[in-house]
Short mmCIF file of C-alpha atoms in Angstrom, two decimals:
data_model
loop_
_atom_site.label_atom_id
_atom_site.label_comp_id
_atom_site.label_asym_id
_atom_site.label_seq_id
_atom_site.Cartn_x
_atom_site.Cartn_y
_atom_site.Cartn_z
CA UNK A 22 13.18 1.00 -4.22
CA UNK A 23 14.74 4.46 -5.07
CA UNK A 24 14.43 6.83 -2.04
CA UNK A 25 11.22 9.00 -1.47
CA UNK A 26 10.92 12.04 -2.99
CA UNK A 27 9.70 15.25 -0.85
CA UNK A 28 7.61 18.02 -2.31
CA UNK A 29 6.90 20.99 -0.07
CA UNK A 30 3.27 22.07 -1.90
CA UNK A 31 2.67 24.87 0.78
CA UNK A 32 -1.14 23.11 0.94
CA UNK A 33 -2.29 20.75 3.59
CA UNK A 34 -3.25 17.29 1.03
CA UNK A 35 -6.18 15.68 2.37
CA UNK A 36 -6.53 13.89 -1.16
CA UNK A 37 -4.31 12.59 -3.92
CA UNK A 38 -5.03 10.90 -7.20
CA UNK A 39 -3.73 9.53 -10.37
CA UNK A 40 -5.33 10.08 -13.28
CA UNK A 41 -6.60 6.73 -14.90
CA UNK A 42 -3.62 4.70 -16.74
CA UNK A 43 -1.41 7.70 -16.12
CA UNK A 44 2.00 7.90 -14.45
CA UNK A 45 2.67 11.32 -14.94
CA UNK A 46 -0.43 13.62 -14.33
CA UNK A 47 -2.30 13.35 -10.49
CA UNK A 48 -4.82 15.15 -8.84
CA UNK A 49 -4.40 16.75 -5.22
CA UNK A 50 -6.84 18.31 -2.73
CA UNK A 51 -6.42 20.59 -0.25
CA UNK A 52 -7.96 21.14 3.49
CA UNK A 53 -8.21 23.10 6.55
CA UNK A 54 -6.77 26.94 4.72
CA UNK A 55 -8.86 29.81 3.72
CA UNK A 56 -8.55 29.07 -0.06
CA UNK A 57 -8.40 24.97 -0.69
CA UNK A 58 -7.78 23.68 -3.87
CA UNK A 59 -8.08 20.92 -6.40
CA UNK A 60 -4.43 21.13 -8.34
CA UNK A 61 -3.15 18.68 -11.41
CA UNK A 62 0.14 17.59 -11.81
CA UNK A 63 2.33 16.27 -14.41
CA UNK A 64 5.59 15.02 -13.92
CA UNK A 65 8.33 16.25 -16.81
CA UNK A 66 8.78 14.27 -19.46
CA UNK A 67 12.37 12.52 -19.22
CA UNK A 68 12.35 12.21 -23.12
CA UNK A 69 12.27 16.02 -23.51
CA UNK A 70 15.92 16.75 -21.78
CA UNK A 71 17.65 13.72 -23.45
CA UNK A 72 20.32 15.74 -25.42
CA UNK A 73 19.75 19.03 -23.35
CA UNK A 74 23.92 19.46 -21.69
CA UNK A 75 22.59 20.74 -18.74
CA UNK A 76 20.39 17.53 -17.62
CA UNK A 77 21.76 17.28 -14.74
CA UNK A 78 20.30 20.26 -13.55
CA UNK A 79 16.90 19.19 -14.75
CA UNK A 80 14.42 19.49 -12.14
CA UNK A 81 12.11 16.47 -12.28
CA UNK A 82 9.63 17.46 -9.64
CA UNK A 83 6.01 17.85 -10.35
CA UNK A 84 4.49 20.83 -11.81
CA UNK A 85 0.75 22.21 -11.65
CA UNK A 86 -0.55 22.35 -14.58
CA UNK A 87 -4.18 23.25 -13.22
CA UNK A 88 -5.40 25.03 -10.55
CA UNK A 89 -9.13 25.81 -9.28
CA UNK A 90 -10.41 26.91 -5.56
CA UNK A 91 -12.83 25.18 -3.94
CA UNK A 92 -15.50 25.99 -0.92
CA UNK A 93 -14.64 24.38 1.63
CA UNK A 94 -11.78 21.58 2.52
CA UNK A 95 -11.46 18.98 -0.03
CA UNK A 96 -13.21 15.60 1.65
CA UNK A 97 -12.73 13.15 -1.25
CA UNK A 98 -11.57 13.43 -4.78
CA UNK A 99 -12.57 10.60 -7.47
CA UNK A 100 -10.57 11.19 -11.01
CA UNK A 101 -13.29 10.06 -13.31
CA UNK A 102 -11.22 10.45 -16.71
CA UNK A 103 -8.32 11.84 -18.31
CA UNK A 104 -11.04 15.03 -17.96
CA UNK A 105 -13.24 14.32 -15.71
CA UNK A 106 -12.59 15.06 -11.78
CA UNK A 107 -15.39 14.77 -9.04
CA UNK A 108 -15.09 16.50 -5.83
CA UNK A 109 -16.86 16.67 -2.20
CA UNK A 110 -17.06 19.58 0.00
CA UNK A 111 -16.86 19.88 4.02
CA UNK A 112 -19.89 22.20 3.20
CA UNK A 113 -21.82 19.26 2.19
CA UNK A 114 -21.39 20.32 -1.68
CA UNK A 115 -19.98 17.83 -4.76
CA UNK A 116 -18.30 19.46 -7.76
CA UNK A 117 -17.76 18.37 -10.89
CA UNK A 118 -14.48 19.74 -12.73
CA UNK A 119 -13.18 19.36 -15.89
CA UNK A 120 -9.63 19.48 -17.22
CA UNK A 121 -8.78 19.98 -20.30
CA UNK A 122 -5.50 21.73 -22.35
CA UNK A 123 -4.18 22.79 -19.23
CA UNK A 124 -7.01 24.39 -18.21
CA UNK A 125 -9.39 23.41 -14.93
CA UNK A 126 -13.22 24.51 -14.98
CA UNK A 127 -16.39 23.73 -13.01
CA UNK A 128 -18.80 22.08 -14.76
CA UNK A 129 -21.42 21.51 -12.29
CA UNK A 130 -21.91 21.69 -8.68
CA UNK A 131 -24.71 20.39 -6.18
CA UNK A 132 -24.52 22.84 -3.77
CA UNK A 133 -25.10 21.62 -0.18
CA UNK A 134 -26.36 18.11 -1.18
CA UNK A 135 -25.94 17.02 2.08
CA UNK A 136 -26.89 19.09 4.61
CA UNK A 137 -28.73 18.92 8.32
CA UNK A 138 -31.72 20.95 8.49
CA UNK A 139 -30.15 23.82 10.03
CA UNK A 140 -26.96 23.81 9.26
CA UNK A 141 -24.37 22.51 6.64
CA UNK A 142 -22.96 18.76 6.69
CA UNK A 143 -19.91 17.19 5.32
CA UNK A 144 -20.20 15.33 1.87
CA UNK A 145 -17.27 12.64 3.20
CA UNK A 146 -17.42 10.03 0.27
CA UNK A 147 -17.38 9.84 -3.05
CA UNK A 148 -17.74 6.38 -5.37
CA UNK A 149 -18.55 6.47 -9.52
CA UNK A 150 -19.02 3.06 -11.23
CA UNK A 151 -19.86 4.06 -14.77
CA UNK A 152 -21.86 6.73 -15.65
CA UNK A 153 -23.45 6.82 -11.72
CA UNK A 154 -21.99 8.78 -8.88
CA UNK A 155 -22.54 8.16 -5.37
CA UNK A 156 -21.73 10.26 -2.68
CA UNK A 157 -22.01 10.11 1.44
CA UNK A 158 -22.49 12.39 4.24
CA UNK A 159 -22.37 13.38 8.06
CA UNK A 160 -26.40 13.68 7.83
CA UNK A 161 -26.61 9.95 7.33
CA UNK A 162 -27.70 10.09 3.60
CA UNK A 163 -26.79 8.29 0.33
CA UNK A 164 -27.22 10.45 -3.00
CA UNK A 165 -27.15 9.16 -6.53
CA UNK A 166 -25.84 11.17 -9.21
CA UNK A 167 -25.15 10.86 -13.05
CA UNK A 168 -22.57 12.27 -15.03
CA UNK A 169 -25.60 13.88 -17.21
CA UNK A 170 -25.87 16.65 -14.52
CA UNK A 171 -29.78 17.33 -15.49
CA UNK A 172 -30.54 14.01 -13.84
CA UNK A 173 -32.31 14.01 -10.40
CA UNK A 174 -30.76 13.44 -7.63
CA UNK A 175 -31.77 10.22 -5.79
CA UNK A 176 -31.48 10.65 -1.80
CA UNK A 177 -31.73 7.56 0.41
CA UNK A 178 -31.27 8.20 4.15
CA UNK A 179 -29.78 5.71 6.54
CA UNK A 180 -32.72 4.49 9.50
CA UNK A 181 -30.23 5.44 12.22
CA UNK A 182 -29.12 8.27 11.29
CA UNK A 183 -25.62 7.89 11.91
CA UNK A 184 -22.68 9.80 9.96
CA UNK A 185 -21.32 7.71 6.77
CA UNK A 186 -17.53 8.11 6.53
CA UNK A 187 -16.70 6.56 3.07
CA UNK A 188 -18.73 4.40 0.02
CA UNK A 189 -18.08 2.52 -2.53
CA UNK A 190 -19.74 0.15 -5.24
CA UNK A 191 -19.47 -3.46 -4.76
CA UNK A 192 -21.16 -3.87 -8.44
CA UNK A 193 -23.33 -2.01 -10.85
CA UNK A 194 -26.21 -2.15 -8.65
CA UNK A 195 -24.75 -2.57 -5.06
CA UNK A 196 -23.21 -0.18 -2.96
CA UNK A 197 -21.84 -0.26 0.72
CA UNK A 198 -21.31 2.83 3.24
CA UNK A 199 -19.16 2.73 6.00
CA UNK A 200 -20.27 4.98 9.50
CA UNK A 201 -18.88 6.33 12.56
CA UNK A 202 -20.25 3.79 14.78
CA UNK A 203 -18.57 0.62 12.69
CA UNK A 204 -21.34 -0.82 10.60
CA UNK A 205 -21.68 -1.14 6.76
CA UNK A 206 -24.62 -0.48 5.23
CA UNK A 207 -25.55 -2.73 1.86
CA UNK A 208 -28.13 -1.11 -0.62
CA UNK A 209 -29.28 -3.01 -3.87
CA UNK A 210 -30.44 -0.54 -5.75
CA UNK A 211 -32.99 -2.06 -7.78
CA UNK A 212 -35.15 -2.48 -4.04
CA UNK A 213 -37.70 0.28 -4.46
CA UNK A 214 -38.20 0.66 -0.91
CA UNK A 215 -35.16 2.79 -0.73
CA UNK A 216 -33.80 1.06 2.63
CA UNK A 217 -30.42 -0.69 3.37
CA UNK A 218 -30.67 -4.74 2.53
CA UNK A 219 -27.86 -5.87 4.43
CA UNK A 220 -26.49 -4.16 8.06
CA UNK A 221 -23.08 -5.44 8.52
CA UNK A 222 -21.13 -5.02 12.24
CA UNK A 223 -17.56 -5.67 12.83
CA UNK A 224 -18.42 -5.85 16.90
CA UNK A 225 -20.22 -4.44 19.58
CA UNK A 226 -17.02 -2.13 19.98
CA UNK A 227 -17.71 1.48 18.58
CA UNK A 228 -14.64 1.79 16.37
CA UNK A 229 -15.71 3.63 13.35
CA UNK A 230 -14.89 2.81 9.45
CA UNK A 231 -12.52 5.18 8.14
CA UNK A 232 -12.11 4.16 4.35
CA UNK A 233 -12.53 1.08 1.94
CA UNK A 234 -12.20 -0.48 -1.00
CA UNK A 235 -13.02 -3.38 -3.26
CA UNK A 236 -10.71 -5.51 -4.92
CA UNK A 237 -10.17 -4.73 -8.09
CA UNK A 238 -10.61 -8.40 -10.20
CA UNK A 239 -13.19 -9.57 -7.58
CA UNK A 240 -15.75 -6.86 -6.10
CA UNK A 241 -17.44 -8.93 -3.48
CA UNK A 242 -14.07 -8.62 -1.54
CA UNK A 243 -14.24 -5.59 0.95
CA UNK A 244 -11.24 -4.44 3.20
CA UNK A 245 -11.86 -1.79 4.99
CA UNK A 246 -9.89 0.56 7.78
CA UNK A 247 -11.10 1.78 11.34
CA UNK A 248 -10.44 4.49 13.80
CA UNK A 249 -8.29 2.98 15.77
CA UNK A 250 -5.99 1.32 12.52
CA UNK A 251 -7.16 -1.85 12.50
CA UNK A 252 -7.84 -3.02 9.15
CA UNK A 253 -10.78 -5.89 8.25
CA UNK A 254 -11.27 -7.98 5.33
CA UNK A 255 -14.91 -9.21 4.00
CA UNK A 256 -16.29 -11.19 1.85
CA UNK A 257 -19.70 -9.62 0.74
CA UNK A 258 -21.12 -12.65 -0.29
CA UNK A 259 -21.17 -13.70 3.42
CA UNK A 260 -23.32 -11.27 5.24
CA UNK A 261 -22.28 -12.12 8.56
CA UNK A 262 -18.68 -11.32 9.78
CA UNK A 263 -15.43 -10.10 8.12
CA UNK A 264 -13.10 -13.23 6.66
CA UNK A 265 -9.88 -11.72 8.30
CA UNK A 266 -9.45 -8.69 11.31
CA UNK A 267 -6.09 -7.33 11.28
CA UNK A 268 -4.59 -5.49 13.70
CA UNK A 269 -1.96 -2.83 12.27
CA UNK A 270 -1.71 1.10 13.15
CA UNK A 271 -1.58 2.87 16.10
CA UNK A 272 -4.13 5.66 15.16
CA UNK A 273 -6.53 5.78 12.23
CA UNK A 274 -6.48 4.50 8.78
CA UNK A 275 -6.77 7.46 6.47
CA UNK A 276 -6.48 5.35 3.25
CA UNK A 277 -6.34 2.01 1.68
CA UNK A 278 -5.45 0.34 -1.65
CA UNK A 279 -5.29 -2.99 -3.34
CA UNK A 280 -2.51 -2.91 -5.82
CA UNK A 281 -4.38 -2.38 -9.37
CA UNK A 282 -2.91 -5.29 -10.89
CA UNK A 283 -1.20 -7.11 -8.17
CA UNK A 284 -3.53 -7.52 -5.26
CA UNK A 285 -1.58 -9.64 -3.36
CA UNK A 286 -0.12 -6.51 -2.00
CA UNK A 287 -2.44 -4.04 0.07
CA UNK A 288 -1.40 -0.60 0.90
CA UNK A 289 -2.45 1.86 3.89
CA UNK A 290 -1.88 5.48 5.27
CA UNK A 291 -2.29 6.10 8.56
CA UNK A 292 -2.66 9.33 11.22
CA UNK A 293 0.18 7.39 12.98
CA UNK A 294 2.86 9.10 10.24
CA UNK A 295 3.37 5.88 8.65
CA UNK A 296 2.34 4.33 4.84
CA UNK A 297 2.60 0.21 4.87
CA UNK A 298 2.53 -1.82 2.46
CA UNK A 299 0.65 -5.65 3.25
CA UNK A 300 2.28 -8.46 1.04
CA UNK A 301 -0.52 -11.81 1.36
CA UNK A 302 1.38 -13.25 -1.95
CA UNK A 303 2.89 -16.10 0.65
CA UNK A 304 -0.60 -17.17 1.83
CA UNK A 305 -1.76 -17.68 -1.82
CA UNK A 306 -2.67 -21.07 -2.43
CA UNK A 307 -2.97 -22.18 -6.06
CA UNK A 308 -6.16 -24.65 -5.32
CA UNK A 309 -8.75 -24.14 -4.04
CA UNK A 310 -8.76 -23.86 0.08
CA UNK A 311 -11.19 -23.52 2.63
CA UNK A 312 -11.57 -20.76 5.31
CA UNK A 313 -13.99 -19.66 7.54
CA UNK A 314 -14.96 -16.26 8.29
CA UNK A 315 -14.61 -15.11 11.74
CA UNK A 316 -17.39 -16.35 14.44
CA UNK A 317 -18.75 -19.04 11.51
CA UNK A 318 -18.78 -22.42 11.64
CA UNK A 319 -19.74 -22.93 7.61
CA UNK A 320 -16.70 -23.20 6.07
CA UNK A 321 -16.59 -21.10 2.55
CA UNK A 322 -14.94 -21.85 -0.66
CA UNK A 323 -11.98 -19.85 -0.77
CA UNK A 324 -11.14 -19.91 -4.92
CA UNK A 325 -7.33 -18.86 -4.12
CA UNK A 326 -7.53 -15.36 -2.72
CA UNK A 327 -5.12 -14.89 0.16
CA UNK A 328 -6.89 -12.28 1.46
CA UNK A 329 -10.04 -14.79 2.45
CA UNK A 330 -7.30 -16.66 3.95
CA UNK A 331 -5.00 -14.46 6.17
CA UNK A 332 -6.77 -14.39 9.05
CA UNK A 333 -5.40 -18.30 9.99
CA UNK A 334 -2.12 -17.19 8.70
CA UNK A 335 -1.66 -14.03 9.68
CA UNK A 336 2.01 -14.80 11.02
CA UNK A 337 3.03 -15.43 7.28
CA UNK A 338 1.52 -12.06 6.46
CA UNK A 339 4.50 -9.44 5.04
CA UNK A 340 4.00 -6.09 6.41
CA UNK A 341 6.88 -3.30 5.19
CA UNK A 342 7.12 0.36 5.75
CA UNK A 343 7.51 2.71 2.83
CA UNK A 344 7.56 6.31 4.87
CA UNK A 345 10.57 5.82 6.69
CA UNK A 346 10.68 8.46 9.44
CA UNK A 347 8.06 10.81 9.45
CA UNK A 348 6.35 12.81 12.12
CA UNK A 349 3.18 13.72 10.45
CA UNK A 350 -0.20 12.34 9.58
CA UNK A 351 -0.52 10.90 6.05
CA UNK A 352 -3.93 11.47 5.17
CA UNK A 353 -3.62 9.81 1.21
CA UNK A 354 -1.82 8.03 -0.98
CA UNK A 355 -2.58 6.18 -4.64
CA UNK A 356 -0.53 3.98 -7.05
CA UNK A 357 0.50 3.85 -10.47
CA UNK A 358 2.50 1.67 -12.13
CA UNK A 359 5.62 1.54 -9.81
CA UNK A 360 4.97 4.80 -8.35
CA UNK A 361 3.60 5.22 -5.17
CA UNK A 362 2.61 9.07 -3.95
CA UNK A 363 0.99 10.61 -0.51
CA UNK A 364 0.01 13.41 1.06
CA UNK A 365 0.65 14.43 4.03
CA UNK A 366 -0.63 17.36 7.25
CA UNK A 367 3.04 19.36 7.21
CA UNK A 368 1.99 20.20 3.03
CA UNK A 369 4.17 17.18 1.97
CA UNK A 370 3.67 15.27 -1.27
CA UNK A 371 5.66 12.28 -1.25
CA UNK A 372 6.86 10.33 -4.31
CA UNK A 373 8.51 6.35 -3.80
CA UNK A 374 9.14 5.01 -7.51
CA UNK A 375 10.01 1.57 -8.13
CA UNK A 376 7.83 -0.07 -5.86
CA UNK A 377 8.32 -3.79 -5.77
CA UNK A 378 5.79 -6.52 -6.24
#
C-alpha cells in the first residue's frame, strides 16, 4: 500500500462519501463549527499534466469543487447519484442537494422532521434503496421519504421510544434501525399496522448500536458496530441472535464497510484513532458448511459466507491497521476502487490508495 495521504480541510469531517462508481469526486460533511458544510471533491486528473515539464510540482491533492452550508452539524450523508446528495441535520432536518457543473444547490429540505415536542431532535440516519428514503432520529421515529419531494411523509414511531442511531434497508420492503439501548428494530413495510415485526437484542448489556450495514451481494447479512467497539454479525433470516460477536476497538465504532466487490474484507473506524481493516477470506469455505448462530442449537445452512462462519474461527480471522499512528477520533471512512479515505476530529481527510484485497 502507498503511504496515507494527509489533508488539513480546516473542517471537523463527521461524514465522507464517494460518489457512486467514482474514484475521483467524494462528498464530505462537516460538524460541531458555526458554519458546517457539505463540500465535493475531485481529485486532479493525472492525464491532464502528462507532458506539462513541471509535473513534479503537480499538486495531486483534492480540490472542492462545491460548497453549500448547512444548519446544523452534518449527522449522515447518503450520495444518491452522480447529482444527487441527501443530508441529515443535528436539528432534526434532511436536505436534499444537488450537484451539478460545479455547482451545489438545495433542492428540498424537510425542516425539523424529527423533532420532540418541545424542542429539536437529531435526524442520525439516513438509508435510500431506490427511489425511497429513510431516515432516523433521537425522538424514536422512522420517516419515509421519496425522491419526488411532493410525496408525504410516512412517520412510524418506535413503542419504546428509545433514540435510533443508524438504518438501513435489508430489501425493498424491509428496513432495520439500530438504538441506543442495543436492539434492532425490523419493519416490513407492507404491515399496515405501522409497528416493528421483528425486535432483535444483542444482550441484556446496554451497549448501544453505533452504525451498520448490509452486505452488498447478500442483504439478509447485517454487521453492525456498538459503543463500546465491538462489532456483531447477523443473519436476518434468523431472528434470534447474531451469527458471530466480535470483539475489536477500544471505544466506539463510528463506521463500517463491506468491501463493494470483495466482501471478504470488512472495514471499521473507530473513536479509538484507529481504521482496521477485517480479512474473513481464510474462513471461506467453497461448500457449503454449517454454523450456528450464537445461543442456538439449530444449526443453519451456511452457503459459503465466512462471515456466518467466523465466530468458530475467529482465531483465523485477519485483522490489519491502515491509520498507523494517530491520536484522533476517526469518525468516517468509504472505499472506492483501491482507495480508501476518512475523516477525522483534528479536520483531517485521509487518503490510503492501493488497498489490497
Amino acid at each position: 500500500m502507498s503511504p496515507i495521504k494527509i489533508k488539513f480541510v480546516s473542517r471537523k469531517i463527521s461524514k465522507i462519501r464517494w460518489q457512486p462508481k467514482s474514484t475521483s469526486v467524494f462528498v464530505t460533511g462537516s460538524y460541531n463549527d458555526d458554519d458546517n458544510q457539505i463540500c465535493v471533491w475531485k481529485f486532479p486528473d493525472p492525464n491532464s499534466h502528462m507532458n506539462d515539464d513541471t509535473e513534479n510540482d503537480v499538486d495531486d491533492d483534492p480540490q472542492i469543487i462545491g460548497i453549500k452550508s448547512v444548519a446544523g452539524s452534518v449527522t449522515d450523508l447518503k450520495v444518491a447519484s452522480d447529482e444527487l446528495i441527501f443530508t441529515s441535520s443535528s436539528l432534526g432536518s434532511i436536505f436534499l442537494f444537488k450537484y451539478s457543473d460545479e455547482n451545489l444547490q438545495c433542492l428540498h429540505s424537510w425542516e425539523k422532521l424529527h423533532k420532540f415536542q418541545n424542542n429539536t431532535a437529531s435526524a442520525t440516519g439516513i438509508a435510500i434503496k431506490g427511489q425511497d428514503v429513510a431516515t432516523v432520529g433521537e425522538d424514536g421515529k422512522l420517516c419515509l421519504l421519496n425522491f419526488n419531494v411532493n410525496q408525504k411523509v410516512r412517520e412510524i414511531a418506535s413503542s419504546d421510544l428509545c433514540s435510533f442511531t443508524c438504518v438501513t434497508y435489508i430489501r425493498h420492503q424491509e428496513i432495520v434501525a439500530g438504538n441506543s439501548l442495543g436492539y434492532l428494530r425490523l419493519w416490513d413495510l407492507r404491515s399496515p399496522s405501522g409497528t416493528s415485526s421483528h425486535l432483535l437484542t444483542l444482550s441484556r448489556e446496554q451497549r448501544g448500536v453505533s452504525c451498520m450495514n448490509t452486505h452488498p451481494t447478500q442483504s439478509h447479512i447485517l454487521a453492525t458496530g456498538y459503543d463500546d467497539g465491538s462489532l456483531c454479525i447477523w443473519d436476518m433470516r434468523q431472528d434470534k441472535k447474531p451469527m458471530s460477536q466480535l470483539e475489536g476497538h477500544s471505544a466506539a465504532v463510528t463506521e463500517l464497510l463491506f468491501h463493494p466487490t470483495n466482501p471478504d474484507f470488512l472495514y471499521t473506524a473507530s473513536l479509538d484513532s484507529s481504521v482496521w481493516q477485517w480479512d474473513a477470506s481464510s474462513l471461506r469455505n467453497p461448500v457449503s458448511a454449517f454454523s450456528t448462530p450464537l445461543d442456538s442449537q439449530e444449526p443453519s445452512i451456511n452457503k459459503g459466507n465466512p462471515w456466518l462462519n467466523c465466530d468458530a474461527h475467529k482465531h483465523k480471522l485477519e485483522i490489519t491497521s491502515l491509520s498507523g499512528q494517530t491520536w484522533t477520533c476517526v469518525n468516517s471512512l468509504d472505499l472506492s476502487g483501491t482507495t480508501l479515505i476518512w475523516g477525522t476530529d483534528n479536520e483531517e481527510l485521509c487518503i490510503l490508495n492501493d488497498i489490497a484485497v
